[in-house]
Amino acid sequence: MEQDTISQPQPHRPPDTISSKKQPDDYISEALPEKHDVETGSTADSAPAGVQRAEILRKTWSKKGMIITFIGLFLYTLATHFGDYSSQVYIPYTTSSFKNHSSMSAARVASNIASITAYPIIAKLGDVFGRAEMFTFSILITTLCYVIYAACTNISQYAVAAVFHSVGSTGFGLTQQVFIADVTNLVNRGLWSTLPDSISTIPTLYLGTTIGQSMLDHSTWRWGWGMWAIVLPVCGLPLLGSVYFHQHRAMKNGAETKRLAAHLGLRGSQPWWKQAYELLWVQLDLPGALLLLSGLALTLIPISLTGANRSDRWQSATFIALLVVGIVLLVIFALWDIFVTKKPFIPYRMVRSKTVAAACLLGALDFLHYSMFTVFYSSYLQVVGGYSPGHATRIDNALRVSFQASGIFAGLFMKYTKRSQIWVLVGAPLCVLGMGILLYLIDMGDGRMGNEASFVTAKALIGIGRGFYQTASQVSAQAVVSKKEISVVTAVFFASMGVGGAIGTSISGAIWRNNLPRKLQEYLPDELKPQAMAIFQSIVTAKKYAKGTPAREAIDRSYRETQRLLAIGGLCAVSPMLIVMFFLKNVHLDKRDNVVDEPMEKSDEVEGEPKKQAT
């Protein structure tokens, strides 16, 4: 989902806050946002304890400390990507050893729901407890997931490991982005928010599978999973050591420690139950968390389980009931957040921001179109194009590689243009253009389809567009909220993409299931019509028929026409981005920072002169 530390001039600060003597935190002031007076500003008085701790921590950073911390951040991110991509090789062997490979969909559903619901919950936990604590939590949970993977003996244990993996990776990715937002200014944030993932993803995308295959050749899939339970915590030590060291140094001031404890409600004079109430009910908003978790889970279960081969489940009363109850719980959650709770998960004034809403809608539309088109794209390439599974995957991965590379360029361009919206206006049309080209290439008429170079080019255009719009829209959304709301708006931004992807998967499954069997029944020679369902259910069966035979031509035509319907749906889903992109504010990255605490409608007014900052 994204800052040169010495070359940028110090952002403008009110005259009474500027000192001619260089303070410790000024060593990295070029890369940091404008400072806020933690003693007197509104951030100190109203922000959650974790946000306050982040503000206090910023006073102790040195250039050397920041370098060590970012090296640790890059190292752990690289290790997690190696673990993710290498472990993809083990999945079929792991589930096959249980003789329950078909139950993988259940584990995938649980993992998707855990990932989506984890975003706002982890954001809230990070604001209450702090960034270092959430880094630790995420690394421990991810390590535990690999332990369970290595030791699992049935599909249920595998599903538990998948849930832990989603929570751990979501927690680290979100905390990473929030931490970068804490220590960088808006001008540099786009670059630094993309660098850790981009630099680590591009090499590991292909090297990771090589490691996985090597483990299978020379060891077992259990060791393939288990070795990452050793590697990841070791790679996380430099990051955790640096952050905790600086946090400990920052918290040496007893007054600061006492104030944070008081903010959490952990006063020694209070009974334990009052302290528990303050922490769970007020600070963490436990009722809101349960409503949000239940609502999203019950809404997404029917959506996710109807993808692929189960779109007919919409006719089940149980699934409809789940969806209705889920929507009702989400409505209750919204009312709770607006009218009841003191410290809501999603502040209402943040949701009212056109910039935040537009950024989230852009992500949802993009992942809606991507999931709708991509679920069966690899099957299409293997059957119609005759590509091997690995070759088909590499064609699709052109989008991911171009996305990671273009995100770096988008960050650089934002750094030197000091503007954000222009790069959204560049990225969104490229996504639409790439999807339009794919629609043409899928079925060019007369049984023709595009070649590998044209498919890679179209996918790369979408990836470049995503890199530009996503990097710029994330920074824009963070720019129009107060510092204490950065983690929440970042979580909502990424969660919206997950929701769009879940809906796209369901739509794709419905289209595929309702059209491909019918077309096979229509086009297959009469003697093979009874085999239509078997061909539909397995691409292995579909690929058995030789190219050029009437049977294979009928199969290829059915696949082309069905995938073309998915491409049409994808183009329809991505096209509204051309309208939504104009609702993002053109943030002047060099004139303001995420310091606003006034009502959102005022904080959204980023054109022109920046508001005077509280001192």
Coordinates of C-alpha atoms in Angstrom, one line a residue:
M1 CA 0.0 0.0 0.0
E2 CA 4.4 4.4 1.2
Q3 CA 12.6 11.0 2.2
D4 CA 16.2 12.4 1.9
T5 CA 17.3 13.3 5.3
I6 CA 19.8 16.0 4.7
S7 CA 19.0 17.9 1.5
Q8 CA 15.6 19.4 2.2
P9 CA 15.4 22.8 3.9
Q10 CA 13.8 23.0 7.3
P11 CA 10.0 23.5 7.0
H12 CA 8.7 26.8 8.1
R13 CA 8.1 27.2 11.9
P14 CA 6.6 30.2 13.7
P15 CA 9.4 32.6 14.8
D16 CA 8.9 31.9 18.5
T17 CA 9.7 28.2 18.1
I18 CA 12.9 28.6 16.2
S19 CA 16.1 28.5 18.1
S20 CA 19.5 29.5 16.7
K21 CA 21.1 26.7 18.7
K22 CA 21.0 23.4 17.0
Q23 CA 19.1 20.9 19.1
P24 CA 19.5 17.1 19.0
D25 CA 16.5 16.6 16.9
D26 CA 17.6 19.1 14.4
Y27 CA 20.1 16.6 13.0
I28 CA 17.3 15.1 11.0
S29 CA 14.9 18.1 10.8
E30 CA 15.3 18.2 7.1
A31 CA 13.5 14.9 6.8
L32 CA 11.0 15.4 9.7
P33 CA 7.7 17.3 9.6
E34 CA 7.4 20.6 11.4
K35 CA 7.8 20.2 15.1
H36 CA 4.9 20.6 17.5
D37 CA 5.2 21.7 21.0
V38 CA 4.4 18.5 22.9
E39 CA 4.1 20.4 26.1
T40 CA 1.5 23.0 25.1
G41 CA 0.1 22.1 21.8
S42 CA -3.2 20.4 21.2
T43 CA -1.5 17.2 20.2
A44 CA -0.1 16.8 23.7
D45 CA -3.4 17.3 25.3
S46 CA -5.7 15.3 23.1
A47 CA -3.7 12.8 21.1
P48 CA -3.6 9.1 22.2
A49 CA -0.7 8.0 24.3
G50 CA 1.1 6.2 21.4
V51 CA 1.0 9.3 19.3
Q52 CA 2.3 11.4 22.2
R53 CA 5.1 8.9 22.7
A54 CA 6.0 9.2 19.0
E55 CA 6.1 13.0 19.4
I56 CA 8.4 12.6 22.4
L57 CA 10.6 10.1 20.5
R58 CA 11.1 12.5 17.7
K59 CA 13.0 14.8 20.1
T60 CA 15.8 12.2 20.6
W61 CA 16.4 11.1 17.0
S62 CA 19.9 11.7 15.6
K63 CA 21.0 11.2 12.0
K64 CA 23.0 8.1 13.0
G65 CA 20.0 6.6 14.9
M66 CA 17.7 7.2 12.0
I67 CA 20.0 5.5 9.6
I68 CA 20.3 2.5 11.8
T69 CA 16.5 2.3 12.2
F70 CA 15.8 2.5 8.5
I71 CA 18.5 -0.1 7.8
G72 CA 16.7 -2.4 10.3
L73 CA 13.4 -1.5 8.6
F74 CA 14.7 -2.5 5.2
L75 CA 16.3 -5.6 6.5
Y76 CA 13.2 -7.0 8.1
T77 CA 11.0 -6.0 5.1
L78 CA 13.4 -7.9 2.8
A79 CA 13.3 -11.0 5.0
T80 CA 9.4 -10.9 5.1
H81 CA 9.2 -10.7 1.4
F82 CA 11.7 -13.6 1.0
G83 CA 9.6 -15.6 3.4
D84 CA 6.3 -14.7 1.7
Y85 CA 7.4 -15.6 -1.9
S86 CA 9.4 -18.7 -1.0
S87 CA 6.5 -20.1 1.1
Q88 CA 4.2 -19.9 -1.9
V89 CA 6.0 -22.9 -3.2
Y90 CA 5.2 -24.9 -0.1
I91 CA 1.5 -24.3 0.0
P92 CA 0.4 -27.1 -2.4
Y93 CA 2.7 -29.6 -0.7
T94 CA 1.5 -28.6 2.7
T95 CA -2.2 -28.9 2.0
S96 CA -1.7 -32.0 -0.1
S97 CA 0.0 -33.8 2.8
F98 CA -3.4 -33.4 4.7
K99 CA -5.2 -34.9 1.6
N100 CA -7.4 -31.8 1.8
H101 CA -6.1 -29.5 -0.9
S102 CA -9.6 -28.4 -1.9
S103 CA -10.2 -26.8 1.5
M104 CA -7.6 -24.1 0.8
S105 CA -10.4 -21.7 -0.1
A106 CA -11.6 -21.8 3.5
A107 CA -8.2 -20.8 4.8
R108 CA -7.9 -18.1 2.2
V109 CA -11.2 -16.6 3.2
A110 CA -10.2 -16.6 6.9
S111 CA -6.9 -14.9 6.0
N112 CA -8.6 -12.2 3.8
I113 CA -11.1 -11.3 6.5
A114 CA -8.4 -11.2 9.2
S115 CA -6.3 -8.9 7.0
I116 CA -9.1 -6.4 6.3
T117 CA -10.4 -6.3 9.9
A118 CA -6.9 -6.0 11.3
Y119 CA -6.1 -2.7 9.7
P120 CA -8.4 -0.4 11.9
I121 CA -7.8 -2.5 15.1
I122 CA -4.0 -2.4 14.8
A123 CA -4.2 1.3 14.0
K124 CA -6.0 1.9 17.2
L125 CA -3.6 -0.3 19.2
G126 CA -0.6 1.5 17.7
D127 CA -2.1 4.9 18.7
V128 CA -2.7 3.7 22.3
F129 CA 0.5 1.7 22.9
G130 CA 3.1 3.1 20.5
R131 CA 5.0 2.2 17.3
A132 CA 7.8 0.1 18.9
E133 CA 5.2 -2.0 20.7
M134 CA 3.3 -2.7 17.5
F135 CA 6.5 -3.6 15.6
T136 CA 7.2 -6.1 18.4
F137 CA 3.7 -7.5 18.3
S138 CA 3.8 -7.9 14.5
I139 CA 7.2 -9.6 14.5
L140 CA 6.1 -12.0 17.2
I141 CA 2.8 -12.9 15.6
T142 CA 4.5 -13.4 12.2
T143 CA 7.1 -15.7 13.8
L144 CA 4.4 -17.6 15.6
C145 CA 2.6 -18.1 12.3
Y146 CA 5.6 -19.8 10.7
V147 CA 6.0 -22.0 13.7
I148 CA 2.4 -23.2 13.3
Y149 CA 2.9 -23.6 9.6
A150 CA 5.9 -25.9 10.2
A151 CA 4.1 -28.0 12.8
C152 CA 0.5 -28.1 11.4
T153 CA -1.0 -31.5 10.8
N154 CA -4.4 -30.6 9.4
I155 CA -6.2 -27.9 7.4
S156 CA -7.6 -26.2 10.5
Q157 CA -4.2 -25.6 12.0
Y158 CA -3.0 -24.4 8.6
A159 CA -6.0 -21.9 8.6
V160 CA -5.0 -20.6 12.0
A161 CA -1.4 -20.0 10.8
A162 CA -2.8 -18.2 7.8
V163 CA -4.8 -15.9 10.1
F164 CA -1.8 -15.2 12.2
H165 CA 0.2 -14.5 9.1
S166 CA -2.3 -11.9 7.8
V167 CA -2.5 -10.2 11.2
G168 CA 1.3 -10.1 11.5
S169 CA 2.0 -8.8 8.0
T170 CA -0.8 -6.3 8.2
G171 CA 0.4 -5.1 11.5
F172 CA 4.0 -4.6 10.3
G173 CA 3.0 -3.0 7.0
L174 CA 0.7 -0.5 8.6
T175 CA 3.1 0.3 11.5
Q176 CA 5.8 0.8 8.9
Q177 CA 3.8 3.3 7.0
V178 CA 2.7 5.2 10.2
F179 CA 6.3 5.2 11.5
I180 CA 7.5 6.7 8.2
A181 CA 4.7 9.3 8.4
D182 CA 5.9 10.1 12.0
V183 CA 9.5 10.8 11.0
T184 CA 9.2 12.4 7.5
N185 CA 7.6 15.5 6.1
L186 CA 5.1 15.4 3.3
V187 CA 7.6 16.4 0.6
N188 CA 9.7 13.3 1.2
R189 CA 7.1 10.9 2.5
G190 CA 6.0 9.6 -0.9
L191 CA 9.5 8.4 -1.6
W192 CA 10.3 6.9 1.7
S193 CA 6.9 5.2 2.1
T194 CA 7.6 3.2 -1.1
L195 CA 11.3 2.4 -0.8
P196 CA 11.2 -0.4 1.8
D197 CA 8.7 -2.5 -0.1
S198 CA 9.9 -1.6 -3.6
I199 CA 13.6 -2.4 -3.0
S200 CA 12.7 -5.6 -1.3
T201 CA 9.9 -6.8 -3.5
I202 CA 11.6 -6.6 -6.9
P203 CA 14.5 -9.0 -6.2
T204 CA 12.5 -11.4 -3.9
L205 CA 9.6 -11.8 -6.4
Y206 CA 11.7 -14.2 -8.4
L207 CA 14.6 -15.2 -6.0
G208 CA 12.0 -16.1 -3.3
T209 CA 10.6 -18.9 -5.4
T210 CA 14.1 -20.2 -6.1
I211 CA 14.7 -20.5 -2.4
G212 CA 11.5 -22.3 -1.9
Q213 CA 12.2 -24.8 -4.7
S214 CA 15.7 -25.4 -3.3
M215 CA 14.3 -26.2 0.1
L216 CA 11.9 -28.7 -1.4
D217 CA 14.7 -30.3 -3.4
H218 CA 17.1 -30.6 -0.4
S219 CA 14.9 -30.7 2.6
T220 CA 11.1 -30.7 3.5
W221 CA 8.3 -28.2 3.3
R222 CA 8.2 -28.1 7.2
W223 CA 11.8 -26.8 7.3
G224 CA 10.8 -24.5 4.4
W225 CA 8.2 -22.8 6.7
G226 CA 10.2 -23.3 9.9
M227 CA 13.4 -21.6 8.9
W228 CA 11.6 -18.2 8.7
A229 CA 10.6 -18.6 12.3
I230 CA 14.3 -18.2 13.0
V231 CA 15.3 -15.8 10.3
L232 CA 12.6 -13.2 10.8
P233 CA 13.1 -12.4 14.6
V234 CA 16.8 -12.2 14.0
C235 CA 16.4 -9.8 11.1
G236 CA 14.0 -7.7 13.3
L237 CA 16.5 -7.2 16.1
P238 CA 18.2 -4.1 14.6
L239 CA 14.9 -2.4 14.0
L240 CA 13.5 -3.2 17.5
G241 CA 16.8 -2.4 19.2
S242 CA 17.2 1.0 17.7
V243 CA 13.5 2.0 18.2
Y244 CA 13.5 0.8 21.9
F245 CA 16.8 2.5 22.6
H246 CA 15.7 5.8 21.4
Q247 CA 12.3 5.4 23.0
H248 CA 13.9 4.6 26.4
R249 CA 16.1 7.6 26.1
A250 CA 13.2 9.8 25.2
M251 CA 11.1 8.6 28.1
K252 CA 13.8 9.2 30.8
N253 CA 12.0 12.3 31.7
G254 CA 9.7 11.2 34.5
A255 CA 7.2 13.9 33.9
E256 CA 6.6 12.7 30.4
T257 CA 6.2 9.1 31.6
K258 CA 3.7 10.1 34.3
R259 CA 1.7 12.1 31.8
L260 CA 1.5 9.2 29.4
A261 CA 0.4 6.9 32.2
A262 CA -2.2 9.4 33.2
H263 CA -3.4 9.7 29.7
L264 CA -3.9 5.9 29.5
G265 CA -5.9 6.1 32.8
L266 CA -3.3 3.9 34.6
R267 CA -3.3 5.9 37.8
G268 CA -2.1 3.9 40.8
S269 CA -4.8 5.5 43.0
Q270 CA -7.6 4.1 40.9
P271 CA -9.0 0.6 41.4
W272 CA -7.9 -2.0 38.9
W273 CA -11.3 -2.2 37.3
K274 CA -11.4 1.5 36.6
Q275 CA -8.0 1.3 35.0
A276 CA -9.2 -1.7 32.9
Y277 CA -12.4 0.3 31.9
E278 CA -10.4 3.3 30.9
L279 CA -8.0 1.2 28.8
L280 CA -10.4 -1.2 27.2
W281 CA -13.6 0.8 26.9
V282 CA -12.3 4.3 26.3
Q283 CA -8.8 4.1 24.8
L284 CA -9.1 0.9 22.8
D285 CA -12.9 1.2 22.2
L286 CA -13.4 -2.5 22.7
P287 CA -17.2 -2.4 21.9
G288 CA -16.4 -0.6 18.6
A289 CA -13.7 -3.1 17.8
L290 CA -16.1 -6.0 18.3
L291 CA -18.8 -4.4 16.2
L292 CA -16.4 -3.6 13.4
L293 CA -14.8 -7.1 13.5
S294 CA -18.2 -8.9 13.5
G295 CA -19.7 -6.6 10.9
L296 CA -16.9 -6.9 8.4
A297 CA -16.5 -10.6 9.0
L298 CA -20.2 -11.4 8.5
T299 CA -20.4 -9.1 5.5
L300 CA -17.3 -10.5 3.8
I301 CA -17.9 -14.2 4.5
P302 CA -20.7 -14.5 2.0
I303 CA -18.9 -12.2 -0.5
S304 CA -15.6 -14.2 -0.2
L305 CA -17.1 -17.7 -0.2
T306 CA -19.1 -17.0 -3.3
G307 CA -16.0 -16.3 -5.4
A308 CA -14.4 -18.8 -7.8
N309 CA -16.7 -21.9 -7.8
R310 CA -19.3 -20.9 -5.3
S311 CA -21.2 -18.0 -6.7
D312 CA -24.5 -20.0 -6.4
R313 CA -24.4 -19.7 -2.7
W314 CA -26.2 -16.3 -3.0
Q315 CA -29.3 -18.4 -3.2
S316 CA -28.7 -19.7 0.4
A317 CA -30.8 -18.2 3.1
T318 CA -27.9 -18.6 5.5
F319 CA -25.6 -16.5 3.4
I320 CA -28.2 -13.8 2.9
A321 CA -28.8 -13.7 6.6
L322 CA -25.1 -13.4 7.3
L323 CA -24.8 -10.5 4.9
V324 CA -27.9 -8.7 6.4
V325 CA -26.6 -9.1 10.0
G326 CA -23.2 -7.9 9.0
I327 CA -24.5 -4.8 7.4
V328 CA -26.7 -4.1 10.4
L329 CA -23.7 -4.4 12.7
L330 CA -21.7 -2.1 10.5
V331 CA -24.5 0.5 10.7
I332 CA -24.5 0.1 14.5
F333 CA -20.7 0.5 14.5
A334 CA -21.0 3.8 12.6
L335 CA -23.7 5.1 15.0
W336 CA -21.5 4.1 17.9
D337 CA -18.5 5.8 16.5
I338 CA -20.4 9.0 15.7
F339 CA -22.6 9.4 18.8
V340 CA -21.4 7.3 21.7
T341 CA -17.7 6.5 22.0
K342 CA -15.2 9.1 23.2
K343 CA -12.3 8.0 21.1
P344 CA -13.7 6.3 17.9
F345 CA -11.8 4.1 15.5
I346 CA -12.7 6.3 12.5
P347 CA -13.3 9.9 13.5
Y348 CA -16.5 11.2 11.7
R349 CA -14.9 14.4 10.6
M350 CA -12.1 12.4 8.9
V351 CA -14.7 10.4 6.9
R352 CA -16.3 13.7 5.8
S353 CA -13.2 14.7 4.0
K354 CA -13.6 14.5 0.2
T355 CA -9.8 13.9 -0.1
V356 CA -9.9 10.9 2.3
A357 CA -13.1 9.5 0.7
A358 CA -11.7 9.9 -2.8
A359 CA -8.4 8.3 -1.9
C360 CA -10.1 5.3 -0.4
L361 CA -12.6 5.0 -3.3
L362 CA -9.7 5.1 -5.8
G363 CA -8.0 2.1 -4.1
A364 CA -11.3 0.2 -3.8
L365 CA -12.1 0.7 -7.5
D366 CA -8.6 -0.3 -8.6
F367 CA -8.6 -3.5 -6.6
L368 CA -12.1 -4.3 -7.6
H369 CA -11.1 -4.2 -11.2
Y370 CA -7.9 -6.0 -10.6
S371 CA -9.5 -8.9 -8.7
M372 CA -12.4 -9.2 -11.2
F373 CA -10.0 -9.6 -14.1
T374 CA -7.1 -11.4 -12.5
V375 CA -8.7 -14.4 -10.6
F376 CA -8.9 -16.5 -13.8
Y377 CA -6.3 -14.6 -15.9
S378 CA -3.6 -17.2 -15.3
S379 CA -6.0 -20.0 -16.3
Y380 CA -6.8 -18.1 -19.5
L381 CA -3.1 -17.7 -20.3
Q382 CA -2.4 -21.4 -19.7
V383 CA -5.3 -22.7 -21.7
V384 CA -5.7 -20.2 -24.6
G385 CA -2.1 -19.0 -24.7
G386 CA -0.4 -22.3 -24.0
Y387 CA 1.9 -20.8 -21.3
S388 CA 3.2 -22.9 -18.4
P389 CA 2.0 -22.0 -14.9
G390 CA 5.3 -20.3 -14.1
H391 CA 5.3 -18.3 -17.3
A392 CA 1.7 -17.2 -16.9
T393 CA 2.5 -16.0 -13.4
R394 CA 5.5 -14.0 -14.6
I395 CA 3.4 -12.3 -17.2
D396 CA 0.9 -11.3 -14.4
N397 CA 3.8 -10.2 -12.2
A398 CA 4.7 -7.5 -14.6
L399 CA 2.1 -5.4 -12.9
R400 CA 3.7 -5.9 -9.5
V401 CA 7.2 -5.2 -10.6
S402 CA 6.2 -2.0 -12.5
F403 CA 4.1 -0.9 -9.5
Q404 CA 7.0 -1.1 -7.1
A405 CA 9.4 0.6 -9.4
S406 CA 7.0 3.4 -10.4
G407 CA 6.2 4.1 -6.7
I408 CA 9.8 5.2 -6.2
F409 CA 9.6 7.5 -9.2
A410 CA 6.3 8.9 -7.9
G411 CA 7.9 9.7 -4.6
L412 CA 10.8 11.4 -6.3
F413 CA 8.5 13.4 -8.5
M414 CA 6.4 14.5 -5.5
K415 CA 9.6 15.5 -3.7
Y416 CA 10.7 17.9 -6.5
T417 CA 7.3 19.2 -7.7
K418 CA 5.9 19.6 -4.1
R419 CA 2.5 18.6 -5.3
S420 CA 0.4 15.4 -5.0
Q421 CA -2.8 15.6 -7.1
I422 CA -0.9 15.9 -10.4
W423 CA 0.5 12.3 -10.0
V424 CA -3.0 11.0 -9.2
L425 CA -4.1 12.6 -12.5
V426 CA -1.3 10.8 -14.2
G427 CA -1.8 7.4 -12.6
A428 CA -5.5 6.8 -12.8
P429 CA -5.7 7.3 -16.6
L430 CA -2.8 4.8 -17.0
C431 CA -4.8 2.2 -15.1
V432 CA -7.8 2.7 -17.3
L433 CA -5.6 2.7 -20.5
G434 CA -3.9 -0.5 -19.5
M435 CA -7.2 -2.2 -18.7
G436 CA -8.6 -1.1 -22.0
I437 CA -5.6 -2.6 -23.9
L438 CA -6.1 -5.9 -22.0
L439 CA -9.8 -5.9 -23.1
Y440 CA -8.6 -5.7 -26.7
L441 CA -5.9 -8.3 -26.3
I442 CA -8.0 -10.9 -24.7
D443 CA -10.1 -11.6 -27.8
M444 CA -8.9 -9.8 -30.9
G445 CA -11.3 -11.7 -33.2
D446 CA -10.8 -14.7 -35.5
G447 CA -9.5 -16.7 -32.6
R448 CA -6.5 -14.4 -32.1
M449 CA -5.1 -13.1 -28.8
G450 CA -2.3 -10.8 -27.8
N451 CA 1.3 -11.9 -27.6
E452 CA 3.4 -12.0 -24.4
A453 CA 5.0 -8.6 -25.0
S454 CA 1.7 -6.9 -25.5
F455 CA 0.2 -8.5 -22.3
V456 CA 3.3 -7.5 -20.3
T457 CA 3.1 -3.9 -21.6
A458 CA -0.6 -3.6 -20.7
K459 CA 0.0 -5.0 -17.2
A460 CA 3.0 -2.7 -16.8
L461 CA 0.9 0.3 -17.7
I462 CA -1.6 -0.6 -14.9
G463 CA 1.3 -1.1 -12.5
I464 CA 2.8 2.3 -13.3
G465 CA -0.6 3.9 -12.9
R466 CA -1.1 2.2 -9.6
G467 CA 2.3 3.3 -8.3
F468 CA 1.6 6.9 -9.1
Y469 CA -2.0 7.2 -7.9
Q470 CA -1.6 5.1 -4.8
T471 CA 1.6 6.8 -3.6
A472 CA 0.2 10.3 -4.2
S473 CA -3.3 9.6 -2.8
Q474 CA -1.9 8.0 0.4
V475 CA 0.2 11.1 1.1
S476 CA -2.8 13.3 0.2
A477 CA -5.1 11.5 2.7
Q478 CA -2.4 11.7 5.4
A479 CA -2.0 15.4 4.7
V480 CA -5.6 16.5 5.5
V481 CA -5.9 14.8 8.9
S482 CA -4.3 15.6 12.2
K483 CA -1.3 13.7 13.3
K484 CA -3.2 11.7 15.8
E485 CA -5.4 10.4 12.9
I486 CA -2.6 9.3 10.5
S487 CA -2.7 5.7 11.6
V488 CA -6.4 5.5 11.2
V489 CA -6.6 7.1 7.8
T490 CA -3.7 4.9 6.6
A491 CA -5.5 1.8 7.9
V492 CA -8.8 2.8 6.2
F493 CA -7.0 3.5 3.0
F494 CA -5.5 0.0 2.8
A495 CA -8.6 -1.7 4.1
S496 CA -10.7 -0.2 1.4
M497 CA -8.4 -1.9 -1.2
G498 CA -9.0 -5.2 0.5
V499 CA -12.8 -4.7 0.5
G500 CA -12.7 -3.8 -3.2
G501 CA -10.6 -7.0 -3.9
A502 CA -13.1 -9.2 -2.0
I503 CA -16.0 -7.8 -4.0
G504 CA -14.1 -8.2 -7.3
T505 CA -13.4 -11.8 -6.5
S506 CA -17.0 -12.6 -5.9
I507 CA -18.1 -10.9 -9.1
S508 CA -15.5 -12.7 -11.1
G509 CA -16.6 -16.0 -9.7
A510 CA -20.2 -15.3 -10.6
I511 CA -19.4 -14.3 -14.1
W512 CA -17.0 -17.3 -14.7
R513 CA -19.3 -19.9 -13.2
N514 CA -22.4 -18.6 -15.1
N515 CA -20.8 -18.2 -18.5
L516 CA -18.0 -20.7 -19.1
P517 CA -20.1 -23.9 -18.7
R518 CA -22.8 -22.5 -20.9
K519 CA -20.3 -21.5 -23.6
L520 CA -18.6 -24.9 -23.4
Q521 CA -21.9 -26.6 -23.8
E522 CA -22.7 -24.4 -26.8
Y523 CA -19.3 -24.7 -28.7
L524 CA -18.1 -28.2 -28.0
P525 CA -18.7 -30.9 -30.6
D526 CA -21.8 -32.9 -29.9
E527 CA -19.8 -36.0 -28.8
L528 CA -17.9 -34.0 -26.2
K529 CA -20.8 -32.0 -24.7
P530 CA -21.2 -34.4 -21.8
Q531 CA -17.6 -33.5 -20.9
A532 CA -18.3 -29.8 -20.6
M533 CA -18.5 -29.8 -16.8
A534 CA -15.3 -31.8 -16.4
I535 CA -13.5 -29.3 -18.7
F536 CA -15.0 -26.4 -16.7
Q537 CA -13.8 -27.8 -13.4
S538 CA -10.2 -28.4 -14.4
I539 CA -7.7 -26.6 -16.6
V540 CA -5.7 -29.8 -16.6
T541 CA -8.6 -31.5 -18.4
A542 CA -9.0 -28.5 -20.7
K543 CA -5.3 -28.6 -21.7
K544 CA -5.4 -32.3 -22.6
Y545 CA -7.0 -31.6 -25.9
A546 CA -4.5 -30.9 -28.6
K547 CA -4.2 -27.4 -30.2
G548 CA -6.0 -27.2 -33.5
T549 CA -8.6 -29.8 -32.8
P550 CA -12.3 -28.8 -32.9
A551 CA -12.5 -29.6 -29.2
R552 CA -9.6 -27.3 -28.2
E553 CA -10.8 -24.5 -30.5
A554 CA -14.2 -24.7 -28.7
I555 CA -12.5 -24.6 -25.3
D556 CA -10.2 -21.7 -26.3
R557 CA -13.2 -19.8 -27.7
S558 CA -15.1 -20.3 -24.5
Y559 CA -12.2 -19.2 -22.3
R560 CA -11.6 -16.1 -24.5
E561 CA -15.2 -14.9 -24.5
T562 CA -15.6 -15.5 -20.7
Q563 CA -12.4 -13.7 -19.9
R564 CA -13.4 -10.9 -22.2
L565 CA -16.6 -10.5 -20.0
L566 CA -14.3 -10.2 -17.0
A567 CA -12.2 -7.6 -18.9
I568 CA -15.3 -5.6 -19.7
G569 CA -16.3 -5.7 -16.0
G570 CA -12.8 -4.7 -15.0
L571 CA -12.8 -1.7 -17.4
C572 CA -16.3 -0.6 -16.1
A573 CA -14.9 -0.9 -12.5
V574 CA -11.8 1.1 -13.1
S575 CA -13.2 3.8 -15.4
P576 CA -14.9 5.8 -12.5
M577 CA -11.4 6.6 -11.3
L578 CA -11.2 9.2 -14.0
I579 CA -13.9 11.1 -12.2
V580 CA -13.0 10.4 -8.6
M581 CA -9.4 11.5 -9.0
F582 CA -10.6 15.2 -9.3
F583 CA -12.0 15.1 -5.8
L584 CA -8.5 14.9 -4.2
K585 CA -7.1 18.2 -3.0
N586 CA -3.9 19.4 -4.7
V587 CA -1.9 19.4 -1.5
H588 CA 1.1 21.8 -1.4
L589 CA 3.6 19.5 0.2
D590 CA 6.1 22.2 1.0
K591 CA 3.7 24.6 2.7
R592 CA 1.9 22.4 5.2
D593 CA 2.1 19.2 7.2
N594 CA -0.3 17.0 8.9
V595 CA -0.6 19.2 12.0
V596 CA -4.2 20.2 11.8
D597 CA -6.5 19.7 14.7
E598 CA -9.4 21.9 13.6
P599 CA -12.5 20.6 11.9
M600 CA -11.9 18.7 8.7
E601 CA -13.7 21.1 6.4
K602 CA -11.1 23.7 7.3
S603 CA -8.1 21.3 7.3
D604 CA -9.0 20.3 3.7
E605 CA -8.4 23.8 2.5
V606 CA -4.8 23.2 1.4
E607 CA -4.7 25.6 -1.5
G608 CA -3.0 28.9 -1.0
E609 CA -1.3 30.1 2.2
P610 CA -0.9 27.5 5.0
K611 CA -2.7 28.1 8.2
K612 CA -0.8 29.4 11.1
Q613 CA 0.4 26.6 13.3
A614 CA -0.3 26.3 17.0
T615 CA 2.8 26.8 19.1

